Amino acid sequence: MNKLQMIYEQAKQRTANGQVASYIPALAAANGDLFAVSLLSAEHEIELGDCTETFTLQSVVKVISFMVAANYHGIEEIMHYVDVEPTGDSFNSIVRLESHNNKPFNPMINAGAITIASLLPGETMFEKVKSVTTFLEQIIGKKVHINNEVYFSEYQSADYNRAIAYILQANGFLKSDVEEALQVYLQLCSISVDVSDLAKLAFYFATNGKESEAICNKGVINIAKALMITCGMYNASGKFAAFIGLPAKSGVSGAIIAVVRNGEIEQLQGPIGIGIYGPAIDQVGNSVAGIEFLMHLSKEYDLFCL
Ligand code: GLN
């Protein structure tokens, strides 16, 4: 067993310390014992664990929606609607929506992501969702679909997100009506992927979008990475930056992308994209095994990049 496999095996044992997300009924049905990792460089891919599993992107999609909206409107316009400051609060917190000129703090928390959903290019809900799926499909090189069971389950239990959307609307931070913004946001959270798709997405950031069909302004990619560092792992982003030191984004499905700009992990060299699926999550919402894996990976392979 090589060092990488040992790190994987050790991290997998941590799944027992987490719990699958229960506040979205369809996610509560996931198997918390699963743990899958995919690492991708220009020339090789290493897959470990339950890599055939599919799951929904959840908050990982927030990075992509931000890029699509910022690419379309330009950063200056986007900054009128959403800031780029971390909050230290949980992802669905409502508490700061009456401070800071009522503007959502950043696009990685639900408030900012719902505003971004309303700003996506397109006249209809369908076109807005498509603007993001098309961009994602160009990155991962295959068609994606929405998991409707997860979408309907979320839509029916979206009281918190609906409350956030109404506050955003009341303060002029929503470009569409409440229900359309929610439908777009929740459909995007429900895009179905596998761990290899996540690695491709992370690899896109690792190469700054080079060699991909998905065209994105370089400045926007830089801000997306900065947002991942400062806000990508919810209110554990500070600790993640301090002890792991990689741009990363997580979702409550147990998905994580992590970006290595230049590293060496077994036979992989140079820019490396890491995709993780481990549905047993901690109190904050991050995959327990995923965090453990990245912690040891960063240390053992000297990946800390800040
Ligand atoms: N769809 C989820 C929600 O809005 C996404 C949250 C997450 O992954 N943190 O609650």
mmCIF file of C-alpha atoms and ligand atoms in Angstrom:
data_model
loop_
_atom_site.group_PDB
_atom_site.id
_atom_site.type_symbol
_atom_site.label_atom_id
_atom_site.label_comp_id
_atom_site.label_asym_id
_atom_site.label_seq_id
_atom_site.Cartn_x
_atom_site.Cartn_y
_atom_site.Cartn_z
ATOM 1 C CA MET A 1 0.000 0.000 0.000
ATOM 2 C CA ASN A 2 1.507 3.377 -0.942
ATOM 3 C CA LYS A 3 1.358 6.546 1.136
ATOM 4 C CA LEU A 4 -1.689 7.861 -0.722
ATOM 5 C CA GLN A 5 -3.674 4.659 -0.154
ATOM 6 C CA MET A 6 -2.750 4.720 3.523
ATOM 7 C CA ILE A 7 -4.012 8.300 3.849
ATOM 8 C CA TYR A 8 -7.237 7.242 2.119
ATOM 9 C CA GLU A 9 -7.749 4.200 4.398
ATOM 10 C CA GLN A 10 -7.054 6.216 7.525
ATOM 11 C CA ALA A 11 -9.468 8.980 6.473
ATOM 12 C CA LYS A 12 -12.196 6.474 5.543
ATOM 13 C CA GLN A 13 -12.364 5.339 9.162
ATOM 14 C CA ARG A 14 -13.495 8.848 10.075
ATOM 15 C CA THR A 15 -16.801 8.453 8.225
ATOM 16 C CA ALA A 16 -18.121 6.990 11.501
ATOM 17 C CA ASN A 17 -17.599 10.395 13.161
ATOM 18 C CA GLY A 18 -19.968 12.243 10.841
ATOM 19 C CA GLN A 19 -23.611 12.132 9.874
ATOM 20 C CA VAL A 20 -25.375 12.504 6.519
ATOM 21 C CA ALA A 21 -27.261 15.800 6.060
ATOM 22 C CA SER A 22 -30.721 15.336 7.514
ATOM 23 C CA TYR A 23 -32.372 18.696 6.856
ATOM 24 C CA ILE A 24 -32.970 17.794 3.198
ATOM 25 C CA PRO A 25 -35.005 14.538 3.256
ATOM 26 C CA ALA A 26 -33.541 13.127 0.016
ATOM 27 C CA LEU A 27 -29.965 13.627 1.287
ATOM 28 C CA ALA A 28 -30.772 11.840 4.544
ATOM 29 C CA ALA A 29 -31.043 8.607 2.533
ATOM 30 C CA ALA A 30 -27.320 8.644 1.574
ATOM 31 C CA ASN A 31 -24.992 5.937 2.881
ATOM 32 C CA GLY A 32 -22.618 7.593 5.343
ATOM 33 C CA ASP A 33 -19.996 4.843 4.990
ATOM 34 C CA LEU A 34 -19.149 5.820 1.409
ATOM 35 C CA PHE A 35 -15.886 7.569 0.683
ATOM 36 C CA ALA A 36 -14.428 8.279 -2.757
ATOM 37 C CA VAL A 37 -11.467 10.318 -3.949
ATOM 38 C CA SER A 38 -10.293 11.207 -7.430
ATOM 39 C CA LEU A 39 -7.021 13.016 -8.168
ATOM 40 C CA LEU A 40 -6.387 14.322 -11.654
ATOM 41 C CA SER A 41 -3.292 15.781 -13.334
ATOM 42 C CA ALA A 42 -2.708 16.554 -17.021
ATOM 43 C CA GLU A 43 -1.603 12.967 -17.600
ATOM 44 C CA HIS A 44 -3.025 10.676 -14.940
ATOM 45 C CA GLU A 45 -6.059 10.064 -12.785
ATOM 46 C CA ILE A 46 -6.009 8.141 -9.514
ATOM 47 C CA GLU A 47 -9.316 6.917 -8.115
ATOM 48 C CA LEU A 48 -9.755 5.492 -4.636
ATOM 49 C CA GLY A 49 -12.887 4.043 -3.030
ATOM 50 C CA ASP A 50 -16.530 4.271 -4.095
ATOM 51 C CA CYS A 51 -15.938 6.190 -7.328
ATOM 52 C CA THR A 52 -18.994 4.973 -9.257
ATOM 53 C CA GLU A 53 -21.365 6.728 -6.840
ATOM 54 C CA THR A 54 -23.293 9.750 -8.087
ATOM 55 C CA PHE A 55 -24.428 12.577 -5.818
ATOM 56 C CA THR A 56 -25.507 16.213 -6.040
ATOM 57 C CA LEU A 57 -23.143 19.182 -6.172
ATOM 58 C CA GLN A 58 -24.960 21.202 -3.495
ATOM 59 C CA SER A 59 -22.839 24.203 -2.477
ATOM 60 C CA VAL A 60 -19.953 23.267 -4.768
ATOM 61 C CA VAL A 61 -22.085 24.720 -7.584
ATOM 62 C CA LYS A 62 -21.885 28.164 -5.949
ATOM 63 C CA VAL A 63 -18.392 28.681 -7.364
ATOM 64 C CA ILE A 64 -19.569 27.909 -10.887
ATOM 65 C CA SER A 65 -22.710 30.053 -10.724
ATOM 66 C CA PHE A 66 -20.596 32.923 -9.433
ATOM 67 C CA MET A 67 -18.188 32.578 -12.377
ATOM 68 C CA VAL A 68 -20.980 32.424 -14.960
ATOM 69 C CA ALA A 69 -22.713 35.514 -13.525
ATOM 70 C CA ALA A 70 -19.448 37.466 -13.076
ATOM 71 C CA ASN A 71 -18.254 36.555 -16.539
ATOM 72 C CA TYR A 72 -21.515 37.829 -17.983
ATOM 73 C CA HIS A 73 -22.009 41.047 -16.003
ATOM 74 C CA GLY A 74 -18.412 41.888 -15.064
ATOM 75 C CA ILE A 75 -17.063 41.968 -11.515
ATOM 76 C CA GLU A 76 -17.902 45.612 -10.901
ATOM 77 C CA GLU A 77 -21.606 45.051 -11.554
ATOM 78 C CA ILE A 78 -21.668 41.836 -9.485
ATOM 79 C CA MET A 79 -20.080 43.634 -6.542
ATOM 80 C CA HIS A 80 -23.125 45.935 -6.395
ATOM 81 C CA TYR A 81 -25.129 42.862 -5.453
ATOM 82 C CA VAL A 82 -22.756 40.579 -3.516
ATOM 83 C CA ASP A 83 -19.594 41.279 -1.536
ATOM 84 C CA VAL A 84 -16.509 39.069 -1.227
ATOM 85 C CA GLU A 85 -16.146 39.087 2.575
ATOM 86 C CA PRO A 86 -16.245 35.984 4.796
ATOM 87 C CA THR A 87 -18.899 35.829 7.527
ATOM 88 C CA GLY A 88 -17.885 33.181 10.059
ATOM 89 C CA ASP A 89 -21.578 32.220 10.173
ATOM 90 C CA SER A 90 -23.218 29.036 8.931
ATOM 91 C CA PHE A 91 -24.076 28.827 5.234
ATOM 92 C CA ASN A 92 -27.812 29.368 5.655
ATOM 93 C CA SER A 93 -27.539 32.063 8.324
ATOM 94 C CA ILE A 94 -29.925 34.963 8.074
ATOM 95 C CA VAL A 95 -28.427 36.949 10.910
ATOM 96 C CA ARG A 96 -26.292 39.411 8.923
ATOM 97 C CA LEU A 97 -28.784 40.292 6.243
ATOM 98 C CA GLU A 98 -29.712 43.461 8.087
ATOM 99 C CA SER A 99 -26.134 44.671 8.490
ATOM 100 C CA HIS A 100 -23.552 45.621 5.838
ATOM 101 C CA ASN A 101 -26.041 47.699 3.769
ATOM 102 C CA ASN A 102 -28.226 44.577 3.596
ATOM 103 C CA LYS A 103 -25.900 43.190 0.933
ATOM 104 C CA PRO A 104 -25.063 39.474 1.076
ATOM 105 C CA PHE A 105 -21.493 38.980 2.285
ATOM 106 C CA ASN A 106 -20.265 36.593 -0.389
ATOM 107 C CA PRO A 107 -21.481 34.215 -3.138
ATOM 108 C CA MET A 108 -20.514 31.069 -1.160
ATOM 109 C CA ILE A 109 -23.228 31.448 1.482
ATOM 110 C CA ASN A 110 -26.861 30.801 0.571
ATOM 111 C CA ALA A 111 -27.836 34.498 0.615
ATOM 112 C CA GLY A 112 -25.140 35.422 -1.915
ATOM 113 C CA ALA A 113 -25.778 32.337 -4.026
ATOM 114 C CA ILE A 114 -29.530 33.063 -4.240
ATOM 115 C CA THR A 115 -28.740 36.612 -5.394
ATOM 116 C CA ILE A 116 -26.280 35.188 -7.952
ATOM 117 C CA ALA A 117 -28.957 32.730 -9.165
ATOM 118 C CA SER A 118 -31.193 35.709 -9.948
ATOM 119 C CA LEU A 119 -28.383 37.400 -11.900
ATOM 120 C CA LEU A 120 -27.560 34.485 -14.193
ATOM 121 C CA PRO A 121 -27.863 35.123 -17.940
ATOM 122 C CA GLY A 122 -31.222 34.124 -19.459
ATOM 123 C CA GLU A 123 -34.837 35.288 -19.435
ATOM 124 C CA THR A 124 -36.336 32.162 -17.890
ATOM 125 C CA MET A 125 -35.546 29.751 -15.078
ATOM 126 C CA PHE A 126 -34.665 27.158 -17.689
ATOM 127 C CA GLU A 127 -32.173 29.454 -19.467
ATOM 128 C CA LYS A 128 -30.547 30.525 -16.216
ATOM 129 C CA VAL A 129 -30.011 26.920 -15.118
ATOM 130 C CA LYS A 130 -28.741 26.086 -18.589
ATOM 131 C CA SER A 131 -26.146 28.874 -18.481
ATOM 132 C CA VAL A 132 -24.500 27.053 -15.562
ATOM 133 C CA THR A 133 -24.941 23.471 -16.770
ATOM 134 C CA THR A 134 -23.488 24.391 -20.175
ATOM 135 C CA PHE A 135 -20.421 25.944 -18.561
ATOM 136 C CA LEU A 136 -19.995 22.912 -16.291
ATOM 137 C CA GLU A 137 -20.451 20.493 -19.189
ATOM 138 C CA GLN A 138 -17.651 22.254 -21.086
ATOM 139 C CA ILE A 139 -15.359 21.706 -18.099
ATOM 140 C CA ILE A 140 -16.158 18.081 -17.356
ATOM 141 C CA GLY A 141 -16.725 17.048 -20.968
ATOM 142 C CA LYS A 142 -20.109 15.375 -20.574
ATOM 143 C CA LYS A 143 -23.808 16.182 -20.162
ATOM 144 C CA VAL A 144 -25.145 16.644 -16.651
ATOM 145 C CA HIS A 145 -28.696 16.295 -15.349
ATOM 146 C CA ILE A 146 -30.657 17.583 -12.379
ATOM 147 C CA ASN A 147 -31.573 15.014 -9.717
ATOM 148 C CA ASN A 148 -35.264 15.876 -9.497
ATOM 149 C CA GLU A 149 -35.859 13.853 -6.350
ATOM 150 C CA VAL A 150 -33.283 15.954 -4.492
ATOM 151 C CA TYR A 151 -34.574 19.157 -6.130
ATOM 152 C CA PHE A 152 -38.217 18.581 -5.142
ATOM 153 C CA SER A 153 -37.184 17.454 -1.692
ATOM 154 C CA GLU A 154 -35.217 20.678 -1.198
ATOM 155 C CA TYR A 155 -37.879 22.885 -2.742
ATOM 156 C CA GLN A 156 -40.466 21.496 -0.352
ATOM 157 C CA SER A 157 -38.247 22.085 2.679
ATOM 158 C CA ALA A 158 -36.794 25.453 1.680
ATOM 159 C CA ASP A 159 -38.240 27.614 4.455
ATOM 160 C CA TYR A 160 -34.889 29.103 5.429
ATOM 161 C CA ASN A 161 -33.808 29.768 1.850
ATOM 162 C CA ARG A 162 -37.221 31.270 1.065
ATOM 163 C CA ALA A 163 -36.955 33.564 4.089
ATOM 164 C CA ILE A 164 -33.493 34.673 2.926
ATOM 165 C CA ALA A 165 -34.815 35.294 -0.603
ATOM 166 C CA TYR A 166 -37.669 37.483 0.672
ATOM 167 C CA ILE A 167 -35.241 39.611 2.698
ATOM 168 C CA LEU A 168 -32.984 39.924 -0.364
ATOM 169 C CA GLN A 169 -35.947 40.971 -2.483
ATOM 170 C CA ALA A 170 -37.151 43.525 0.060
ATOM 171 C CA ASN A 171 -33.720 45.150 -0.011
ATOM 172 C CA GLY A 172 -33.284 45.175 -3.799
ATOM 173 C CA PHE A 173 -30.754 42.346 -4.014
ATOM 174 C CA LEU A 174 -32.787 40.008 -6.196
ATOM 175 C CA LYS A 175 -33.044 40.452 -9.964
ATOM 176 C CA SER A 176 -35.869 37.938 -10.413
ATOM 177 C CA ASP A 177 -38.866 37.058 -8.256
ATOM 178 C CA VAL A 178 -38.386 34.962 -5.131
ATOM 179 C CA GLU A 179 -39.683 31.653 -6.484
ATOM 180 C CA GLU A 180 -37.655 31.828 -9.677
ATOM 181 C CA ALA A 181 -34.442 32.624 -7.765
ATOM 182 C CA LEU A 182 -35.128 29.703 -5.404
ATOM 183 C CA GLN A 183 -35.942 27.299 -8.214
ATOM 184 C CA VAL A 184 -32.775 28.210 -10.112
ATOM 185 C CA TYR A 185 -30.630 28.034 -6.965
ATOM 186 C CA LEU A 186 -32.045 24.677 -5.829
ATOM 187 C CA GLN A 187 -31.912 23.093 -9.282
ATOM 188 C CA LEU A 188 -28.253 24.053 -9.506
ATOM 189 C CA CYS A 189 -27.602 22.509 -6.074
ATOM 190 C CA SER A 190 -29.243 19.317 -7.406
ATOM 191 C CA ILE A 191 -26.937 18.764 -10.398
ATOM 192 C CA SER A 192 -25.806 15.150 -10.338
ATOM 193 C CA VAL A 193 -22.073 14.350 -10.682
ATOM 194 C CA ASP A 194 -19.478 11.760 -9.706
ATOM 195 C CA VAL A 195 -16.147 12.204 -7.999
ATOM 196 C CA SER A 196 -14.213 12.199 -11.261
ATOM 197 C CA ASP A 197 -16.335 15.167 -12.465
ATOM 198 C CA LEU A 198 -15.334 16.994 -9.281
ATOM 199 C CA ALA A 199 -11.653 16.309 -9.979
ATOM 200 C CA LYS A 200 -12.070 17.770 -13.471
ATOM 201 C CA LEU A 201 -13.720 20.848 -12.027
ATOM 202 C CA ALA A 202 -10.883 21.265 -9.518
ATOM 203 C CA PHE A 203 -8.361 20.724 -12.310
ATOM 204 C CA TYR A 204 -9.961 23.610 -14.209
ATOM 205 C CA PHE A 205 -8.988 25.896 -11.320
ATOM 206 C CA ALA A 206 -5.576 24.254 -10.929
ATOM 207 C CA THR A 207 -4.726 25.228 -14.532
ATOM 208 C CA ASN A 208 -6.520 28.600 -14.335
ATOM 209 C CA GLY A 209 -8.950 27.420 -16.980
ATOM 210 C CA LYS A 210 -6.312 26.595 -19.564
ATOM 211 C CA GLU A 211 -7.000 23.782 -22.003
ATOM 212 C CA SER A 212 -10.721 23.839 -21.317
ATOM 213 C CA GLU A 213 -13.593 24.737 -23.579
ATOM 214 C CA ALA A 214 -15.210 26.732 -20.774
ATOM 215 C CA ILE A 215 -13.995 30.271 -21.270
ATOM 216 C CA CYS A 216 -13.818 32.432 -18.173
ATOM 217 C CA ASN A 217 -12.158 35.785 -17.565
ATOM 218 C CA LYS A 218 -8.840 35.246 -15.698
ATOM 219 C CA GLY A 219 -9.767 37.857 -13.074
ATOM 220 C CA VAL A 220 -12.998 35.996 -12.352
ATOM 221 C CA ILE A 221 -11.148 32.689 -11.907
ATOM 222 C CA ASN A 222 -8.775 34.425 -9.481
ATOM 223 C CA ILE A 223 -11.665 35.785 -7.426
ATOM 224 C CA ALA A 224 -13.336 32.352 -7.442
ATOM 225 C CA LYS A 225 -10.152 30.859 -5.968
ATOM 226 C CA ALA A 226 -9.884 33.654 -3.402
ATOM 227 C CA LEU A 227 -13.505 33.002 -2.410
ATOM 228 C CA MET A 228 -12.739 29.313 -2.025
ATOM 229 C CA ILE A 229 -9.832 30.122 0.305
ATOM 230 C CA THR A 230 -11.753 32.641 2.405
ATOM 231 C CA CYS A 231 -15.308 31.236 2.327
ATOM 232 C CA GLY A 232 -15.261 27.839 0.558
ATOM 233 C CA MET A 233 -15.474 25.568 3.584
ATOM 234 C CA TYR A 234 -18.289 27.451 5.340
ATOM 235 C CA ASN A 235 -17.429 28.712 8.815
ATOM 236 C CA ALA A 236 -14.447 26.345 8.979
ATOM 237 C CA SER A 237 -12.708 28.185 6.122
ATOM 238 C CA GLY A 238 -10.161 29.846 8.425
ATOM 239 C CA LYS A 239 -9.061 26.551 9.956
ATOM 240 C CA PHE A 240 -8.998 24.882 6.549
ATOM 241 C CA ALA A 241 -6.756 27.638 5.158
ATOM 242 C CA ALA A 242 -4.520 27.531 8.237
ATOM 243 C CA PHE A 243 -4.017 23.772 8.398
ATOM 244 C CA ILE A 244 -4.551 22.565 4.827
ATOM 245 C CA GLY A 245 -3.844 25.674 2.761
ATOM 246 C CA LEU A 246 -5.611 24.890 -0.520
ATOM 247 C CA PRO A 247 -8.498 26.627 -2.333
ATOM 248 C CA ALA A 248 -11.484 24.311 -1.792
ATOM 249 C CA LYS A 249 -15.290 24.229 -1.847
ATOM 250 C CA SER A 250 -17.611 21.821 -0.089
ATOM 251 C CA GLY A 251 -21.297 20.884 -0.262
ATOM 252 C CA VAL A 252 -23.647 19.251 2.259
ATOM 253 C CA SER A 253 -23.897 16.179 0.038
ATOM 254 C CA GLY A 254 -20.315 15.475 1.197
ATOM 255 C CA ALA A 255 -18.712 16.763 -2.009
ATOM 256 C CA ILE A 256 -15.434 18.700 -1.935
ATOM 257 C CA ILE A 257 -13.209 20.113 -4.656
ATOM 258 C CA ALA A 258 -9.637 21.061 -3.741
ATOM 259 C CA VAL A 259 -7.143 22.778 -5.997
ATOM 260 C CA VAL A 260 -3.403 22.096 -6.161
ATOM 261 C CA ARG A 261 -1.697 24.642 -8.409
ATOM 262 C CA ASN A 262 1.583 22.752 -8.525
ATOM 263 C CA GLY A 263 2.334 19.564 -6.650
ATOM 264 C CA GLU A 264 3.562 16.016 -6.756
ATOM 265 C CA ILE A 265 1.342 13.189 -5.507
ATOM 266 C CA GLU A 266 2.594 9.714 -6.454
ATOM 267 C CA GLN A 267 2.679 9.671 -10.286
ATOM 268 C CA LEU A 268 0.773 12.986 -10.589
ATOM 269 C CA GLN A 269 2.771 16.140 -11.199
ATOM 270 C CA GLY A 270 2.035 19.821 -11.786
ATOM 271 C CA PRO A 271 -1.518 21.181 -11.494
ATOM 272 C CA ILE A 272 -3.763 18.631 -9.750
ATOM 273 C CA GLY A 273 -7.535 18.645 -9.232
ATOM 274 C CA ILE A 274 -8.954 16.729 -6.272
ATOM 275 C CA GLY A 275 -12.559 15.538 -6.049
ATOM 276 C CA ILE A 276 -13.968 13.980 -2.884
ATOM 277 C CA TYR A 277 -17.276 12.389 -1.931
ATOM 278 C CA GLY A 278 -17.895 11.471 1.694
ATOM 279 C CA PRO A 279 -21.525 12.075 2.718
ATOM 280 C CA ALA A 280 -20.892 11.794 6.466
ATOM 281 C CA ILE A 281 -20.457 15.485 7.334
ATOM 282 C CA ASP A 282 -19.532 17.416 10.472
ATOM 283 C CA GLN A 283 -21.534 20.099 12.314
ATOM 284 C CA VAL A 284 -20.369 22.796 9.926
ATOM 285 C CA GLY A 285 -21.331 20.792 6.812
ATOM 286 C CA ASN A 286 -17.968 19.468 5.577
ATOM 287 C CA SER A 287 -17.202 15.803 4.807
ATOM 288 C CA VAL A 288 -15.430 14.433 7.900
ATOM 289 C CA ALA A 289 -13.358 11.883 5.979
ATOM 290 C CA GLY A 290 -12.719 14.449 3.244
ATOM 291 C CA ILE A 291 -11.215 16.963 5.672
ATOM 292 C CA GLU A 292 -9.105 14.242 7.317
ATOM 293 C CA PHE A 293 -7.874 13.080 3.892
ATOM 294 C CA LEU A 294 -6.926 16.592 2.745
ATOM 295 C CA MET A 295 -5.235 17.371 6.043
ATOM 296 C CA HIS A 296 -2.853 14.420 5.740
ATOM 297 C CA LEU A 297 -2.467 14.749 1.979
ATOM 298 C CA SER A 298 -1.420 18.398 2.291
ATOM 299 C CA LYS A 299 1.100 17.567 5.025
ATOM 300 C CA GLU A 300 2.572 14.404 3.536
ATOM 301 C CA TYR A 301 2.922 15.790 0.001
ATOM 302 C CA ASP A 302 3.760 19.342 1.046
ATOM 303 C CA LEU A 303 0.864 20.958 -0.831
ATOM 304 C CA PHE A 304 0.143 23.978 1.391
ATOM 305 C CA CYS A 305 0.125 26.846 -1.092
ATOM 306 C CA LEU A 306 -0.600 30.076 0.796
HETATM 307 N N1 GLN B 1 -29.027 23.244 -1.225
HETATM 308 C C1 GLN B 1 -28.402 23.425 0.044
HETATM 309 C C2 GLN B 1 -29.101 24.519 0.819
HETATM 310 O O1 GLN B 1 -29.432 25.510 0.257
HETATM 311 C C3 GLN B 1 -26.954 23.735 -0.157
HETATM 312 C C4 GLN B 1 -26.258 23.961 1.116
HETATM 313 C C5 GLN B 1 -24.857 23.455 1.177
HETATM 314 O O2 GLN B 1 -24.375 22.589 0.442
HETATM 315 N N2 GLN B 1 -24.208 24.006 2.151
HETATM 316 O O3 GLN B 1 -29.350 24.424 1.973
#
